[in-house]
């Protein structure tokens, strides 16, 4: 269970963007009877424990999150409704390619960290710049990072780097909104998905 979600800014995909750093997500359901509350079904109990440990009391869109283990062992879809942004209140993520713990090799690449002011981005187009990132932040009414650094990558298909915000809260908001954001590279018929994750500060 997660409480304290800002109803105008959060939906199933954005909640997935935040929680997928701690384990595979199977289903997410917002509760109509409790605005700002949602149930998340993860692939295993360890993933739930990691999410609760690292995100409980985190600040997000002027709200304090409250995470706890649910008494229900499974989410039943039930009757879905429309969230404030027009998206569905229920979504099934089972088998989603954006889940990051689908194999032991894939799981080993993940660093389990609490929210920080620094985000690592990767899989961005080769022509990606600080201005590109700032434009995306403007598009979603997010605060811009205070610093931006590109790594000297070996790949011609994508680039990676670090961004830092003035606070953990602002970085976590960017993570929830921009993780898995799809971008098209200039002059390349390739659709890339921007991946984000927390880094040590």
XYZ file of N, CA and C in Angstrom:
603
model
N 0.837 -1.185 0.000
C 0.000 0.000 0.000
C 0.877 1.241 0.000
N 0.433 2.236 -0.738
C 1.133 3.511 -0.720
C 0.100 4.626 -0.585
N 0.354 5.515 0.352
C -0.540 6.642 0.612
C 0.248 7.947 0.433
N -0.477 9.046 0.239
C 0.167 10.348 0.116
C 0.557 10.715 -1.295
N -0.066 10.093 -2.292
C 0.214 10.422 -3.685
C -0.572 11.669 -4.087
N 0.044 12.550 -4.844
C -0.639 13.741 -5.330
C -1.530 13.334 -6.511
N -2.861 13.397 -6.360
C -3.771 12.871 -7.390
C -3.624 13.529 -8.759
N -3.210 14.790 -8.799
C -3.109 15.482 -10.087
C -1.800 15.181 -10.816
N -0.823 14.593 -10.114
C 0.489 14.374 -10.735
C 0.875 12.899 -10.861
N 0.193 12.016 -10.141
C 0.599 10.613 -10.152
C -0.431 9.723 -10.833
N 0.080 8.706 -11.531
C -0.764 7.695 -12.170
C -0.022 6.362 -12.136
N -0.577 5.338 -12.778
C 0.036 4.002 -12.708
C 1.441 3.987 -13.303
N 1.634 4.638 -14.449
C 2.945 4.625 -15.092
C 3.991 5.346 -14.252
N 3.630 6.467 -13.660
C 4.593 7.224 -12.858
C 4.933 6.494 -11.569
N 3.976 5.792 -11.021
C 4.246 4.985 -9.834
C 5.163 3.815 -10.201
N 4.933 3.246 -11.368
C 5.820 2.184 -11.877
C 7.244 2.726 -12.024
N 7.380 3.919 -12.608
C 8.700 4.510 -12.824
C 9.505 4.611 -11.538
N 8.817 4.868 -10.459
C 9.465 5.042 -9.158
C 9.791 3.696 -8.500
N 8.840 2.780 -8.538
C 8.974 1.521 -7.799
C 9.756 0.448 -8.543
N 9.884 0.576 -9.861
C 10.578 -0.464 -10.631
C 12.063 -0.535 -10.288
N 12.582 0.472 -9.580
C 13.985 0.440 -9.159
C 14.231 -0.560 -8.031
N 13.151 -1.052 -7.427
C 13.282 -1.924 -6.261
C 12.806 -3.356 -6.508
N 12.221 -3.604 -7.666
C 11.753 -4.945 -7.988
C 10.756 -4.908 -9.130
N 10.419 -6.068 -9.660
C 9.454 -6.128 -10.755
C 8.047 -5.789 -10.270
N 7.347 -5.020 -11.074
C 5.965 -4.636 -10.782
C 5.034 -5.513 -11.606
N 4.003 -6.047 -10.966
C 3.025 -6.857 -11.693
C 1.722 -6.101 -11.938
N 1.193 -5.425 -10.907
C -0.063 -4.687 -11.072
C -0.055 -3.448 -10.187
N -0.744 -2.411 -10.650
C -0.940 -1.206 -9.842
C -2.409 -0.805 -9.939
N -2.972 -0.473 -8.786
C -4.390 -0.102 -8.733
C -4.573 1.069 -7.779
N -5.094 2.177 -8.295
C -5.437 3.320 -7.446
C -6.813 3.076 -6.830
N -6.991 3.526 -5.598
C -8.230 3.278 -4.869
C -9.163 4.475 -4.963
N -10.332 4.255 -5.507
C -11.298 5.346 -5.670
C -11.808 5.838 -4.322
N -11.923 4.924 -3.362
C -12.456 5.290 -2.045
C -11.439 6.065 -1.199
N -10.156 6.027 -1.610
C -9.108 6.722 -0.854
C -8.237 7.505 -1.832
N -8.589 8.738 -2.149
C -7.779 9.545 -3.075
C -6.329 9.638 -2.602
N -5.405 9.454 -3.539
C -3.987 9.506 -3.195
C -3.430 8.206 -2.666
N -4.221 7.128 -2.734
C -3.768 5.818 -2.262
C -3.786 4.810 -3.409
N -2.835 3.883 -3.375
C -2.765 2.862 -4.416
C -2.216 1.570 -3.837
N -2.536 0.479 -4.516
C -1.979 -0.829 -4.184
C -1.009 -1.219 -5.293
N 0.128 -1.779 -4.909
C 1.122 -2.222 -5.871
C 1.436 -3.679 -5.601
N 1.286 -4.508 -6.608
C 1.660 -5.917 -6.472
C 3.011 -6.110 -7.140
N 3.998 -6.525 -6.352
C 5.338 -6.757 -6.873
C 5.588 -8.253 -6.995
N 6.659 -8.604 -7.683
C 6.890 -10.014 -8.013
C 7.253 -10.871 -6.815
N 7.828 -10.248 -5.767
C 8.224 -11.035 -4.596
C 8.250 -10.149 -3.362
N 8.267 -10.786 -2.198
C 8.218 -10.067 -0.928
C 9.463 -9.213 -0.712
N 10.615 -9.670 -1.215
C 11.848 -8.905 -1.040
C 11.755 -7.555 -1.747
N 11.110 -7.531 -2.913
C 10.938 -6.279 -3.649
C 10.067 -5.308 -2.856
N 9.011 -5.836 -2.248
C 8.133 -5.002 -1.415
C 8.924 -4.415 -0.247
N 9.714 -5.245 0.408
C 10.519 -4.780 1.545
C 11.496 -3.682 1.127
N 12.112 -3.846 -0.049
C 13.063 -2.836 -0.534
C 12.340 -1.511 -0.804
N 11.177 -1.578 -1.419
C 10.428 -0.359 -1.728
C 9.991 0.356 -0.453
N 9.478 -0.402 0.504
C 9.032 0.194 1.769
C 10.214 0.818 2.506
N 11.330 0.091 2.563
C 12.515 0.571 3.277
C 13.034 1.883 2.704
N 13.076 1.991 1.376
C 13.724 3.146 0.757
C 12.788 4.308 0.419
N 11.494 4.055 0.301
C 10.589 5.133 -0.125
C 9.634 5.619 0.957
N 9.488 4.867 2.034
C 8.586 5.315 3.099
C 9.065 6.657 3.667
N 8.169 7.605 3.756
C 8.377 8.987 4.223
C 9.072 9.883 3.191
N 9.341 9.372 1.977
C 9.932 10.224 0.940
C 8.951 11.326 0.546
N 9.461 12.469 0.144
C 8.633 13.600 -0.276
C 8.452 13.559 -1.791
N 7.218 13.810 -2.236
C 6.929 13.783 -3.669
C 5.756 14.710 -3.963
N 5.993 15.747 -4.746
C 4.960 16.723 -5.108
C 4.231 17.264 -3.868
N 5.029 17.740 -2.923
C 4.517 18.375 -1.693
C 3.723 17.429 -0.799
N 3.923 16.139 -0.971
C 3.267 15.136 -0.129
C 4.322 14.196 0.455
N 4.028 13.662 1.630
C 4.916 12.656 2.229
C 4.331 11.273 1.989
N 5.124 10.412 1.344
C 4.654 9.064 1.033
C 4.660 8.186 2.282
N 3.675 7.316 2.351
C 3.587 6.346 3.438
C 3.386 4.974 2.807
N 4.375 4.102 2.919
C 4.306 2.765 2.339
C 4.210 1.721 3.437
N 3.408 0.700 3.198
C 3.254 -0.386 4.162
C 2.875 -1.659 3.418
N 3.201 -2.782 4.009
C 2.834 -4.073 3.416
C 1.329 -4.260 3.522
N 0.698 -4.642 2.420
C -0.742 -4.842 2.389
C -1.117 -6.207 2.957
N -2.330 -6.293 3.497
C -2.830 -7.581 3.988
C -3.338 -8.446 2.838
N -3.594 -7.824 1.687
C -4.095 -8.580 0.537
C -2.931 -9.188 -0.234
N -2.991 -10.492 -0.535
C -1.888 -11.149 -1.237
C -1.854 -10.869 -2.734
N -2.961 -10.357 -3.276
C -3.036 -10.151 -4.730
C -4.031 -9.040 -5.050
N -3.751 -8.307 -6.119
C -4.658 -7.240 -6.562
C -5.680 -7.819 -7.536
N -6.935 -7.569 -7.254
C -8.008 -7.927 -8.172
C -8.383 -6.651 -8.930
N -8.486 -6.754 -10.245
C -8.699 -5.569 -11.082
C -9.947 -4.792 -10.682
N -11.076 -5.479 -10.562
C -12.312 -4.792 -10.195
C -12.743 -3.799 -11.272
N -13.524 -2.810 -10.887
C -14.006 -1.791 -11.825
C -13.025 -0.627 -11.813
N -12.401 -0.378 -12.962
C -11.442 0.722 -13.072
C -12.183 2.032 -13.299
N -11.508 3.123 -12.985
C -12.080 4.445 -13.212
C -10.996 5.343 -13.785
N -11.363 6.553 -14.157
C -10.419 7.478 -14.780
C -9.770 8.368 -13.727
N -8.455 8.395 -13.735
C -7.727 9.277 -12.828
C -7.826 10.720 -13.321
N -7.334 11.656 -12.522
C -7.478 13.074 -12.849
C -6.781 13.459 -14.148
N -5.745 12.704 -14.544
C -5.055 13.017 -15.801
C -5.650 12.276 -16.994
N -6.748 11.555 -16.763
C -7.428 10.852 -17.853
C -6.963 9.428 -18.082
N -5.963 8.954 -17.330
C -5.485 7.587 -17.493
C -6.277 6.633 -16.603
N -6.100 5.339 -16.846
C -6.844 4.315 -16.125
C -6.297 4.121 -14.710
N -7.171 3.817 -13.778
C -6.775 3.619 -12.378
C -6.121 2.266 -12.126
N -6.170 1.361 -13.115
C -5.572 0.033 -12.970
C -4.716 -0.267 -14.185
N -3.550 -0.892 -13.927
C -2.704 -1.303 -15.050
C -1.952 -2.570 -14.684
N -1.903 -3.511 -15.633
C -1.188 -4.775 -15.462
C 0.189 -4.640 -16.111
N 1.251 -4.767 -15.311
C 2.619 -4.640 -15.816
C 3.319 -5.990 -15.913
N 2.585 -7.068 -15.727
C 3.194 -8.394 -15.789
C 3.803 -8.597 -17.182
N 5.078 -8.928 -17.209
C 5.752 -9.132 -18.489
C 6.228 -7.853 -19.150
N 6.077 -6.719 -18.486
C 6.505 -5.440 -19.054
C 8.016 -5.437 -19.260
N 8.481 -5.016 -20.420
C 9.912 -5.039 -20.723
C 10.697 -4.020 -19.892
N 9.993 -3.069 -19.277
C 10.680 -2.081 -18.441
C 10.941 -2.567 -17.016
N 10.423 -3.743 -16.672
C 10.791 -4.342 -15.388
C 12.281 -4.698 -15.427
N 13.003 -4.410 -14.354
C 14.463 -4.490 -14.374
C 15.041 -5.676 -13.603
N 14.175 -6.574 -13.142
C 14.658 -7.704 -12.349
C 14.178 -9.034 -12.957
N 14.074 -9.082 -14.278
C 13.463 -10.250 -14.928
C 14.387 -11.454 -15.045
N 15.671 -11.262 -14.811
C 16.622 -12.385 -14.820
C 17.697 -12.089 -13.773
N 18.405 -13.115 -13.298
C 19.467 -12.871 -12.316
C 20.528 -11.893 -12.836
N 20.851 -11.990 -14.135
C 21.849 -11.100 -14.724
C 21.354 -9.651 -14.728
N 20.087 -9.484 -15.088
C 19.503 -8.148 -15.119
C 19.386 -7.571 -13.705
N 18.973 -8.393 -12.772
C 18.823 -7.949 -11.384
C 20.153 -7.509 -10.791
N 21.238 -8.195 -11.170
C 22.560 -7.884 -10.625
C 23.048 -6.498 -11.042
N 22.497 -5.949 -12.115
C 22.910 -4.624 -12.595
C 22.280 -3.489 -11.802
N 21.261 -3.806 -11.016
C 20.542 -2.767 -10.280
C 21.214 -2.448 -8.956
N 21.330 -1.155 -8.670
C 21.850 -0.718 -7.377
C 20.677 -0.233 -6.546
N 20.456 -0.876 -5.435
C 19.317 -0.533 -4.579
C 19.712 0.636 -3.684
N 19.164 1.800 -3.970
C 19.528 3.011 -3.248
C 18.292 3.793 -2.837
N 18.377 4.546 -1.755
C 17.274 5.439 -1.391
C 17.276 6.644 -2.338
N 16.224 7.446 -2.337
C 16.199 8.651 -3.177
C 17.413 9.540 -2.888
N 17.947 10.121 -3.950
C 19.067 11.049 -3.808
C 18.853 12.207 -4.765
N 19.682 13.226 -4.657
C 19.545 14.398 -5.522
C 20.207 14.189 -6.879
N 20.918 13.070 -7.041
C 21.620 12.782 -8.294
C 20.955 11.604 -9.007
N 20.696 11.784 -10.294
C 20.140 10.711 -11.114
C 21.111 10.361 -12.228
N 21.241 9.089 -12.480
C 22.014 8.587 -13.617
C 21.030 8.363 -14.756
N 21.294 8.973 -15.914
C 20.448 8.711 -17.081
C 21.269 7.947 -18.120
N 20.600 7.095 -18.851
C 21.267 6.341 -19.899
C 20.272 5.988 -20.999
N 20.810 5.571 -22.160
C 20.021 5.243 -23.334
C 19.410 6.489 -23.981
N 20.016 7.643 -23.755
C 19.559 8.875 -24.408
C 20.142 8.940 -25.818
N 19.506 9.670 -26.737
C 20.027 9.784 -28.108
C 21.422 10.402 -28.125
N 22.228 10.102 -29.141
C 23.598 10.630 -29.186
C 23.666 12.150 -29.281
N 22.587 12.793 -29.734
C 22.569 14.252 -29.833
C 21.942 14.905 -28.596
N 21.807 14.144 -27.526
C 21.180 14.633 -26.297
C 22.078 15.658 -25.618
N 21.483 16.765 -25.154
C 22.240 17.837 -24.508
C 21.520 18.301 -23.247
N 22.163 19.192 -22.520
C 21.524 19.774 -21.341
C 20.261 20.527 -21.732
N 20.311 21.231 -22.849
C 19.114 21.942 -23.327
C 17.984 20.961 -23.636
N 18.322 19.816 -24.202
C 17.309 18.783 -24.490
C 16.617 18.357 -23.211
N 17.421 18.127 -22.180
C 16.861 17.679 -20.904
C 15.999 18.772 -20.281
N 16.473 20.006 -20.331
C 15.714 21.122 -19.758
C 14.384 21.334 -20.471
N 14.368 21.114 -21.777
C 13.113 21.248 -22.533
C 12.098 20.204 -22.096
N 12.581 18.989 -21.835
C 11.675 17.935 -21.364
C 11.127 18.302 -19.984
N 11.986 18.843 -19.125
C 11.529 19.272 -17.792
C 10.462 20.351 -17.923
N 10.661 21.310 -18.823
C 9.673 22.367 -19.049
C 8.346 21.777 -19.529
N 8.431 20.771 -20.402
C 7.233 20.138 -20.955
C 6.345 19.554 -19.859
N 6.968 19.024 -18.810
C 6.219 18.385 -17.731
C 6.159 19.226 -16.457
N 6.537 20.496 -16.576
C 6.479 21.432 -15.445
C 7.279 20.917 -14.250
N 8.497 20.471 -14.542
C 9.417 19.993 -13.517
C 10.546 21.009 -13.341
N 11.083 21.064 -12.125
C 12.259 21.893 -11.900
C 13.436 21.339 -12.712
N 14.254 22.232 -13.246
C 15.420 21.805 -14.015
C 16.553 21.408 -13.049
N 17.415 20.507 -13.480
C 18.552 20.137 -12.630
C 19.529 21.298 -12.496
N 20.276 21.298 -11.410
C 21.267 22.353 -11.182
C 22.579 22.051 -11.899
N 22.809 20.787 -12.232
C 24.014 20.429 -12.998
C 23.714 19.239 -13.901
N 24.470 19.153 -14.981
C 24.251 18.138 -16.012
C 25.621 17.751 -16.563
N 25.895 16.455 -16.615
C 27.191 16.012 -17.136
C 27.019 14.778 -18.007
N 27.543 14.846 -19.228
C 27.527 13.713 -20.139
C 28.792 12.891 -19.951
N 28.660 11.562 -20.021
C 29.822 10.696 -20.014
C 30.371 10.595 -21.436
N 31.661 10.372 -21.554
C 32.241 10.137 -22.883
C 31.994 8.671 -23.226
N 30.888 8.438 -23.904
C 30.442 7.070 -24.159
C 31.138 6.419 -25.340
N 31.063 5.096 -25.361
C 31.665 4.325 -26.446
C 30.653 4.022 -27.547
N 29.373 4.181 -27.255
C 28.338 3.821 -28.210
C 27.979 5.004 -29.098
N 27.729 4.713 -30.372
C 27.273 5.745 -31.301
C 25.752 5.847 -31.296
N 25.098 4.922 -30.635
C 23.638 4.879 -30.655
C 23.001 5.608 -29.477
N 23.741 5.776 -28.365
C 23.149 6.414 -27.196
C 24.235 7.007 -26.302
N 23.793 7.873 -25.378
C 24.718 8.490 -24.423
C 24.142 8.365 -23.019
N 24.993 8.596 -22.021
C 24.552 8.546 -20.637
C 25.235 9.671 -19.868
N 24.789 9.876 -18.630
C 25.387 10.934 -17.836
C 24.729 11.059 -16.482
N 25.005 12.172 -15.812
C 24.463 12.437 -14.485
C 23.759 13.786 -14.466
N 22.696 13.874 -13.705
C 22.017 15.142 -13.455
C 21.860 15.291 -11.948
N 21.942 16.511 -11.475
C 21.771 16.768 -10.043
C 20.763 17.880 -9.833
N 19.885 17.687 -8.834
C 18.872 18.676 -8.489
C 19.201 19.324 -7.158
N 18.472 20.376 -6.847
C 18.700 21.097 -5.594
C 18.284 20.282 -4.375
N 17.461 19.252 -4.578
C 17.010 18.429 -3.454
C 16.669 17.016 -3.924
N 16.604 16.094 -2.957
C 16.179 14.720 -3.258
C 14.756 14.701 -3.804
N 13.910 15.555 -3.249
C 12.505 15.584 -3.663
C 12.372 15.924 -5.139
N 13.077 16.949 -5.594
C 12.997 17.358 -6.997
C 13.525 16.261 -7.921
N 14.586 15.589 -7.511
C 15.129 14.500 -8.320
C 14.150 13.329 -8.382
N 13.499 13.026 -7.266
C 12.534 11.931 -7.226
C 11.317 12.243 -8.084
N 10.888 13.498 -8.103
C 9.779 13.908 -8.971
C 10.148 13.726 -10.441
N 11.383 14.112 -10.793
C 11.846 13.929 -12.171
C 11.897 12.452 -12.535
N 12.353 11.633 -11.599
C 12.417 10.193 -11.830
C 11.030 9.612 -12.106
N 10.046 9.996 -11.290
C 8.687 9.473 -11.451
C 8.091 9.857 -12.797
N 8.390 11.054 -13.263
C 7.774 11.551 -14.497
C 8.565 11.164 -15.746
N 9.892 11.200 -15.680
C 10.711 11.074 -16.892
C 11.323 9.703 -17.124
N 11.333 8.841 -16.130
C 11.850 7.492 -16.351
C 11.024 6.839 -17.467
N 11.700 6.229 -18.442
C 11.070 5.566 -19.595
C 10.439 6.549 -20.590
N 10.877 7.801 -20.546
C 10.402 8.790 -21.511
C 10.973 8.454 -22.893
N 10.107 8.443 -23.915
C 10.551 8.058 -25.256
C 10.974 9.285 -26.058
N 12.126 9.170 -26.712
C 12.674 10.255 -27.512
C 13.123 9.727 -28.861
N 13.004 10.588 -29.886
C 13.484 10.237 -31.217
C 14.725 11.060 -31.506
N 15.768 10.394 -31.946
C 17.028 11.076 -32.213
C 16.996 11.742 -33.573
N 17.541 12.954 -33.667
C 17.594 13.686 -34.924
C 18.423 12.919 -35.944
N 17.844 12.718 -37.124
C 18.565 12.055 -38.206
C 18.691 10.553 -38.049
N 18.103 9.994 -37.001
C 18.183 8.538 -36.802
C 16.766 7.998 -36.603
N 16.409 7.010 -37.383
C 15.064 6.439 -37.253
C 15.058 5.432 -36.115
N 15.310 5.944 -34.927
C 15.429 5.083 -33.752
C 14.725 5.750 -32.580
N 13.812 5.032 -31.974
C 13.113 5.552 -30.806
C 13.799 5.018 -29.563
N 14.355 5.921 -28.759
C 15.064 5.521 -27.553
C 14.238 5.861 -26.326
N 14.424 5.075 -25.291
C 13.720 5.308 -24.040
C 14.731 5.761 -22.995
N 14.479 6.906 -22.396
C 15.385 7.445 -21.382
C 15.184 6.688 -20.074
N 16.250 6.116 -19.555
C 16.184 5.400 -18.280
C 16.853 6.244 -17.204
N 16.265 6.237 -16.024
C 16.816 6.980 -14.901
C 16.914 6.072 -13.681
N 17.868 6.384 -12.812
C 17.960 5.687 -11.534
C 18.745 6.562 -10.555
N 18.545 6.314 -9.269
C 19.237 7.072 -8.240
C 20.718 6.732 -8.225
N 21.523 7.719 -7.821
C 22.962 7.507 -7.645
C 23.355 7.968 -6.248
N 24.543 7.532 -5.834
C 25.074 8.018 -4.569
C 25.332 9.506 -4.660
N 25.092 10.243 -3.585
C 25.407 11.671 -3.582
C 26.737 11.881 -2.867
